[in-house]
C-alpha atoms as a printed R data frame, in Angstrom:
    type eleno elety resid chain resno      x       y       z
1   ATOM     1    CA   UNK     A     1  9.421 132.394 126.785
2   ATOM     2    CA   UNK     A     2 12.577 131.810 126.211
3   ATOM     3    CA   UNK     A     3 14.745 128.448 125.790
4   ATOM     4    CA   UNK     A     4 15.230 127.518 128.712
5   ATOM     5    CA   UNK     A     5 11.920 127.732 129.641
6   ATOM     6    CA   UNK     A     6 11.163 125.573 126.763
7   ATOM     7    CA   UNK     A     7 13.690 123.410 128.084
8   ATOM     8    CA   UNK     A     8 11.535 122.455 131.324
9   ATOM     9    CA   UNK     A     9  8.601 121.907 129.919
10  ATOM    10    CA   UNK     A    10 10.289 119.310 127.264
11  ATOM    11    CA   UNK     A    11 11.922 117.977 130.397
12  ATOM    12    CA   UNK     A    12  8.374 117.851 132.201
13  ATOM    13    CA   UNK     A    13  6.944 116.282 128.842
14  ATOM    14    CA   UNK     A    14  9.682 113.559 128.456
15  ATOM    15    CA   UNK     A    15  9.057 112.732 132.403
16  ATOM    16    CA   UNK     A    16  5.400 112.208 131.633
17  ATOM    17    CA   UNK     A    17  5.440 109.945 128.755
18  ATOM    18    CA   UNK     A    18  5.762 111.848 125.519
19  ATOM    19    CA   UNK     A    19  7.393 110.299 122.884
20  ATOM    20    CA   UNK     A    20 10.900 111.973 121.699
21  ATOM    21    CA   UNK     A    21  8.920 113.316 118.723
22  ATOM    22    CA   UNK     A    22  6.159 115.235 120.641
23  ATOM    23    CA   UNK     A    23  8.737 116.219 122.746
24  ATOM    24    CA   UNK     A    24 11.283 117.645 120.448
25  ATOM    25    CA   UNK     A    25  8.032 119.731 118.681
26  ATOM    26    CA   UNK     A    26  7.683 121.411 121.585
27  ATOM    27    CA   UNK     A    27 10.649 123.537 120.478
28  ATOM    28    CA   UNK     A    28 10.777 122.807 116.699
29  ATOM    29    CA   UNK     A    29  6.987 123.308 115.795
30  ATOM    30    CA   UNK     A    30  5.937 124.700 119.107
31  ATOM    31    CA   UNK     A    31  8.368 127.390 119.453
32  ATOM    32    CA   UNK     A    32 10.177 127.480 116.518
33  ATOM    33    CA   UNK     A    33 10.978 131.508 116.568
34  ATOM    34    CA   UNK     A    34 13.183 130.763 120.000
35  ATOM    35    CA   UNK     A    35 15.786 129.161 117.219
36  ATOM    36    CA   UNK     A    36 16.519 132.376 115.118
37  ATOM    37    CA   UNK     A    37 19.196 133.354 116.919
38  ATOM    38    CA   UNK     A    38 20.531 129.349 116.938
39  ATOM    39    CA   UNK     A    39 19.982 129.294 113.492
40  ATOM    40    CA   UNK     A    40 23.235 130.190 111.948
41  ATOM    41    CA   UNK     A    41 24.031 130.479 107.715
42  ATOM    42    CA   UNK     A    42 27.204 128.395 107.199
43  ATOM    43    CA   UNK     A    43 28.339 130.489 104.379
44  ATOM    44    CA   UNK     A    44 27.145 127.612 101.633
45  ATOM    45    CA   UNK     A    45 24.588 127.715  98.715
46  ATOM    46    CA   UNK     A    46 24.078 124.685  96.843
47  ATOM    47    CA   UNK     A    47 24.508 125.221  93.066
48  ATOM    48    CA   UNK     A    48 21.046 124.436  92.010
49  ATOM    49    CA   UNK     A    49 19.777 127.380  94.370
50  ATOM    50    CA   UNK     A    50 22.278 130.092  93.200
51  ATOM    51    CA   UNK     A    51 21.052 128.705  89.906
52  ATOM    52    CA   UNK     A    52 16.995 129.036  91.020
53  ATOM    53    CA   UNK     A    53 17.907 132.709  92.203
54  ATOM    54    CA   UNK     A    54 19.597 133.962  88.633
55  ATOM    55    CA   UNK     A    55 16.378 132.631  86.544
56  ATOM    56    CA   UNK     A    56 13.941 134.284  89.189
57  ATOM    57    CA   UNK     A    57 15.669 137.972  87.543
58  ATOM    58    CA   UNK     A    58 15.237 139.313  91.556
59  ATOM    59    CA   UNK     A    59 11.964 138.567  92.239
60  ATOM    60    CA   UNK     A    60 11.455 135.442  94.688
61  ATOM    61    CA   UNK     A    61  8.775 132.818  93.041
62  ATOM    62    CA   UNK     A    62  7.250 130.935  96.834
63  ATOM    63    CA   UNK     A    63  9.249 128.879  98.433
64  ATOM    64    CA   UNK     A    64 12.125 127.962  95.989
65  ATOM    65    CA   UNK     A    65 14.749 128.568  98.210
66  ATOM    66    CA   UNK     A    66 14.887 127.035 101.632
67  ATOM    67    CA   UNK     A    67 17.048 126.893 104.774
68  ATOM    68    CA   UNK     A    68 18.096 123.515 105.221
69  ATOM    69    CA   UNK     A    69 19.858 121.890 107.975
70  ATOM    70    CA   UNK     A    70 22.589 119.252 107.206
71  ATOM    71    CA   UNK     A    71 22.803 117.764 110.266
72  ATOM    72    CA   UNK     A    72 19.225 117.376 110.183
73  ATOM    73    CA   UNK     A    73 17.640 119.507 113.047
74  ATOM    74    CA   UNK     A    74 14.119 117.629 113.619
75  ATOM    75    CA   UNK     A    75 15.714 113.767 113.069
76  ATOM    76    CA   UNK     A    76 18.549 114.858 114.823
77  ATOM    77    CA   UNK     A    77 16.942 116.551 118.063
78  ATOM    78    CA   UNK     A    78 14.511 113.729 117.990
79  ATOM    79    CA   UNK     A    79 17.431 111.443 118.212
80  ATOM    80    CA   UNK     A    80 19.434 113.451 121.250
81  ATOM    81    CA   UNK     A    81 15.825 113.124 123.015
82  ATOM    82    CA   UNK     A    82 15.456 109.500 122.662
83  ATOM    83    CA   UNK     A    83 18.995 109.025 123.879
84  ATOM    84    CA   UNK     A    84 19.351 111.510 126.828
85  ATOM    85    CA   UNK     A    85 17.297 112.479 130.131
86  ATOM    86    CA   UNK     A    86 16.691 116.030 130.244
87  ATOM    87    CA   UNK     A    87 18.203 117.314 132.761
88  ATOM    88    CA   UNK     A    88 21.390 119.067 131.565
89  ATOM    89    CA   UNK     A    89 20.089 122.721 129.840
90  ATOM    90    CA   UNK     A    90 23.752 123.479 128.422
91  ATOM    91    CA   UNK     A    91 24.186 120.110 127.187
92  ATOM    92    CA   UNK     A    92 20.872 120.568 125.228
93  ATOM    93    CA   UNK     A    93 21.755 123.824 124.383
94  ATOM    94    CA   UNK     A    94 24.962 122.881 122.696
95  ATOM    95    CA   UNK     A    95 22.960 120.048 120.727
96  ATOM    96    CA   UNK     A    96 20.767 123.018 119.275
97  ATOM    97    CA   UNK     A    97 23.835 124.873 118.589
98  ATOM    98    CA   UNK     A    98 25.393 122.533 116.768
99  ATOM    99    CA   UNK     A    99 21.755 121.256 114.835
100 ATOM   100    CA   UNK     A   100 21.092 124.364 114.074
101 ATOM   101    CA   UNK     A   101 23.541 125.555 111.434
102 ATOM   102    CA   UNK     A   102 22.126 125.627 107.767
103 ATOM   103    CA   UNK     A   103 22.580 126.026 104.032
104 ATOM   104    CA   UNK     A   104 20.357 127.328 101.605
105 ATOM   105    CA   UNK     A   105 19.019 125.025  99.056
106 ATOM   106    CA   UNK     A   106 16.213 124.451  96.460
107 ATOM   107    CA   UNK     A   107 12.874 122.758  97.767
108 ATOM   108    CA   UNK     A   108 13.798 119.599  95.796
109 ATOM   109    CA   UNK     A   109 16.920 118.907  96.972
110 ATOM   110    CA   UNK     A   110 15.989 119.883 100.680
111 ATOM   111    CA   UNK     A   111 13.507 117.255  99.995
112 ATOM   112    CA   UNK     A   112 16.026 114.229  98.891
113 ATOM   113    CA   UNK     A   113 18.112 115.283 101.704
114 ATOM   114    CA   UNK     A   114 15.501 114.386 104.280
115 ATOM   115    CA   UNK     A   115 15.968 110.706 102.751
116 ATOM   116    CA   UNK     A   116 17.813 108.145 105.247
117 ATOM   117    CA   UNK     A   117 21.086 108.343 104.535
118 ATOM   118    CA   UNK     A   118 20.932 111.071 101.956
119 ATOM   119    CA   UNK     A   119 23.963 113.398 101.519
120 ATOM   120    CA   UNK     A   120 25.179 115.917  99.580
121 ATOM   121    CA   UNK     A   121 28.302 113.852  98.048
122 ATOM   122    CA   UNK     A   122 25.379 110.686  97.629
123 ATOM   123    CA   UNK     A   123 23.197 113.217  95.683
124 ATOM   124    CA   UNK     A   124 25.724 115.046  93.378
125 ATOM   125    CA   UNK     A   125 24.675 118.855  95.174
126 ATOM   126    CA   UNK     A   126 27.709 121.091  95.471
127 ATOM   127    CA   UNK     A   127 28.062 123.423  97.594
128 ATOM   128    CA   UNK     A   128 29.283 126.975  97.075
129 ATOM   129    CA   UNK     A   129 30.867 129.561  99.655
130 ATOM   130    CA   UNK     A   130 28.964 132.914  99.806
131 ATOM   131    CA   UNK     A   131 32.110 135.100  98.673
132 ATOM   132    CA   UNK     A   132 31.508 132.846  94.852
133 ATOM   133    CA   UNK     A   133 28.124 133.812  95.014
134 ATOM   134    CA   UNK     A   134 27.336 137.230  92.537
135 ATOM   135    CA   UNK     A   135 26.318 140.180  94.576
136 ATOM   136    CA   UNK     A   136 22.638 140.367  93.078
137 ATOM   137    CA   UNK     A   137 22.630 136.709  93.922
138 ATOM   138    CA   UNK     A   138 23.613 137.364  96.964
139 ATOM   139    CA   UNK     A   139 20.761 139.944  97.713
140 ATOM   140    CA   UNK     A   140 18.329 137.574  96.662
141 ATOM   141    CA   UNK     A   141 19.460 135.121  99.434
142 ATOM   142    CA   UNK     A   142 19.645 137.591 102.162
143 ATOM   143    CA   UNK     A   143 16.296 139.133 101.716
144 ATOM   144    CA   UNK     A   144 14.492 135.713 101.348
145 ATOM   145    CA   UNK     A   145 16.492 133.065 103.435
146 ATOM   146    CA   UNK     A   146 18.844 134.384 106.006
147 ATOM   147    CA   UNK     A   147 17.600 138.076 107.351
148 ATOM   148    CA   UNK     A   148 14.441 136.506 108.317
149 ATOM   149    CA   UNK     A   149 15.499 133.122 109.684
150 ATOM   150    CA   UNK     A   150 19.247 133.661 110.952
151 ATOM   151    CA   UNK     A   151 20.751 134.391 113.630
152 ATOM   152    CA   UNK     A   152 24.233 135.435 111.949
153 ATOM   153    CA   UNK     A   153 22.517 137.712 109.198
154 ATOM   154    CA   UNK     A   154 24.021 140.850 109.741
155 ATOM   155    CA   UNK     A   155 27.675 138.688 108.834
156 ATOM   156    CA   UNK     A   156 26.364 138.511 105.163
157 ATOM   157    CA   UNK     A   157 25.310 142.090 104.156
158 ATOM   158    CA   UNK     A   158 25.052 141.334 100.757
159 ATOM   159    CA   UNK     A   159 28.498 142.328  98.937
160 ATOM   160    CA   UNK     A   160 30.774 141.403 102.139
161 ATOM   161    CA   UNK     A   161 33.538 139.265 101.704
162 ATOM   162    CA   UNK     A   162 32.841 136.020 103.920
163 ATOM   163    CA   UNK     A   163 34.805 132.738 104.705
164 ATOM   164    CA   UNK     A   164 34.111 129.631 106.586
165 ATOM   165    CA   UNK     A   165 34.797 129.569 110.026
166 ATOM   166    CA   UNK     A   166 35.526 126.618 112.158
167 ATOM   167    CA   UNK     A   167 32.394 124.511 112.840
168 ATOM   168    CA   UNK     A   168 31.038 125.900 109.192
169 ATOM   169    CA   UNK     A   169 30.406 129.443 110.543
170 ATOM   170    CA   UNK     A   170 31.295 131.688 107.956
171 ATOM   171    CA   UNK     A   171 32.509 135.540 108.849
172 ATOM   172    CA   UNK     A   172 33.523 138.437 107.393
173 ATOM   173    CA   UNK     A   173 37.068 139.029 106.135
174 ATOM   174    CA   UNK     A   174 39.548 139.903 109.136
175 ATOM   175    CA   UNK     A   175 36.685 139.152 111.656
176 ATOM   176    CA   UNK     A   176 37.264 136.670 114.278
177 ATOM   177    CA   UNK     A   177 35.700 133.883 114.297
């Protein structure tokens, strides 16, 4: 399957009186794996994560560290559902696109985040670029959060010097973005 496919029978769904939350968990609970290579690591660790990875001394304590989606994948596709009739696949794919870029950050904070209206400037969390982020640190984060979930991973080999790229991409030094 791929998600396209996917695409259809959320169309089909919508058509036959799903609500935009059924629908949209056709891909997001449904399907989820289709989003890996969607998902893309912004370059940014929250402080309290980089933080949660130096006291675990390398070894990764459950599920600490999360990938979290600022612009809110779930509420957001949920949302785009509600407002639009699915019949424009590149449309939708551009909404997952630009859904689908994350951060990592702590359990907690992913949690306040999911609050209406929550931010990271409303909730104090800073964010930090990968290239401030200590190599060990950084191995850490790759192993547990992005090799497995993104898309992008082979961009932050741990040790790699990264910077944002538009749309909050990050990429190697003297790649293009």
């Amino acid at each position: 399957m791929n998600l396209k496919t996917v695409f259809d029978v959320m169309a089909y769904a919508q058509a036959n009186g799903f609500t935009p939350t059924a629908t949209r968990g056709i891909l997001t609970h449904a399907n989820a794996r289709l989003l890996k290579p969607y998902t893309i690591f912004s370059g940014n660790v929250t402080a309290a994560a980089i933080e949660a990875a130096r006291t675990m001394r390398g070894e990764y304590v459950g599920h600490t560290l999360i990938v979290e989606h600022p612009e809110k994948m779930q509420r957001g596709l949920t949302d785009w559902v509600r407002d639009n009739v699915l019949n424009d696949y590149d449309a939708f794919e551009r909404e997952v696109r630009r859904l689908s870029t994350v951060n990592i950050a702590t359990r907690l904070e992913n949690a306040a985040l999911s609050q209406k209206d929550a931010t990271y400037e409303s909730l104090g969390i800073t964010l930090v670029a990968w290239a401030d982020i200590p190599a060990d640190v950084q191995r850490l984060l790759y192993i547990h959060c992005i090799g497995k979930r993104c898309g992008n991973h082979a961009d932050f080999t741990p040790g790699r010097q990264h910077e944002p790229a538009e749309g909050g991409q990050a990429v190697s030094r003297g790649q293009a973005a």
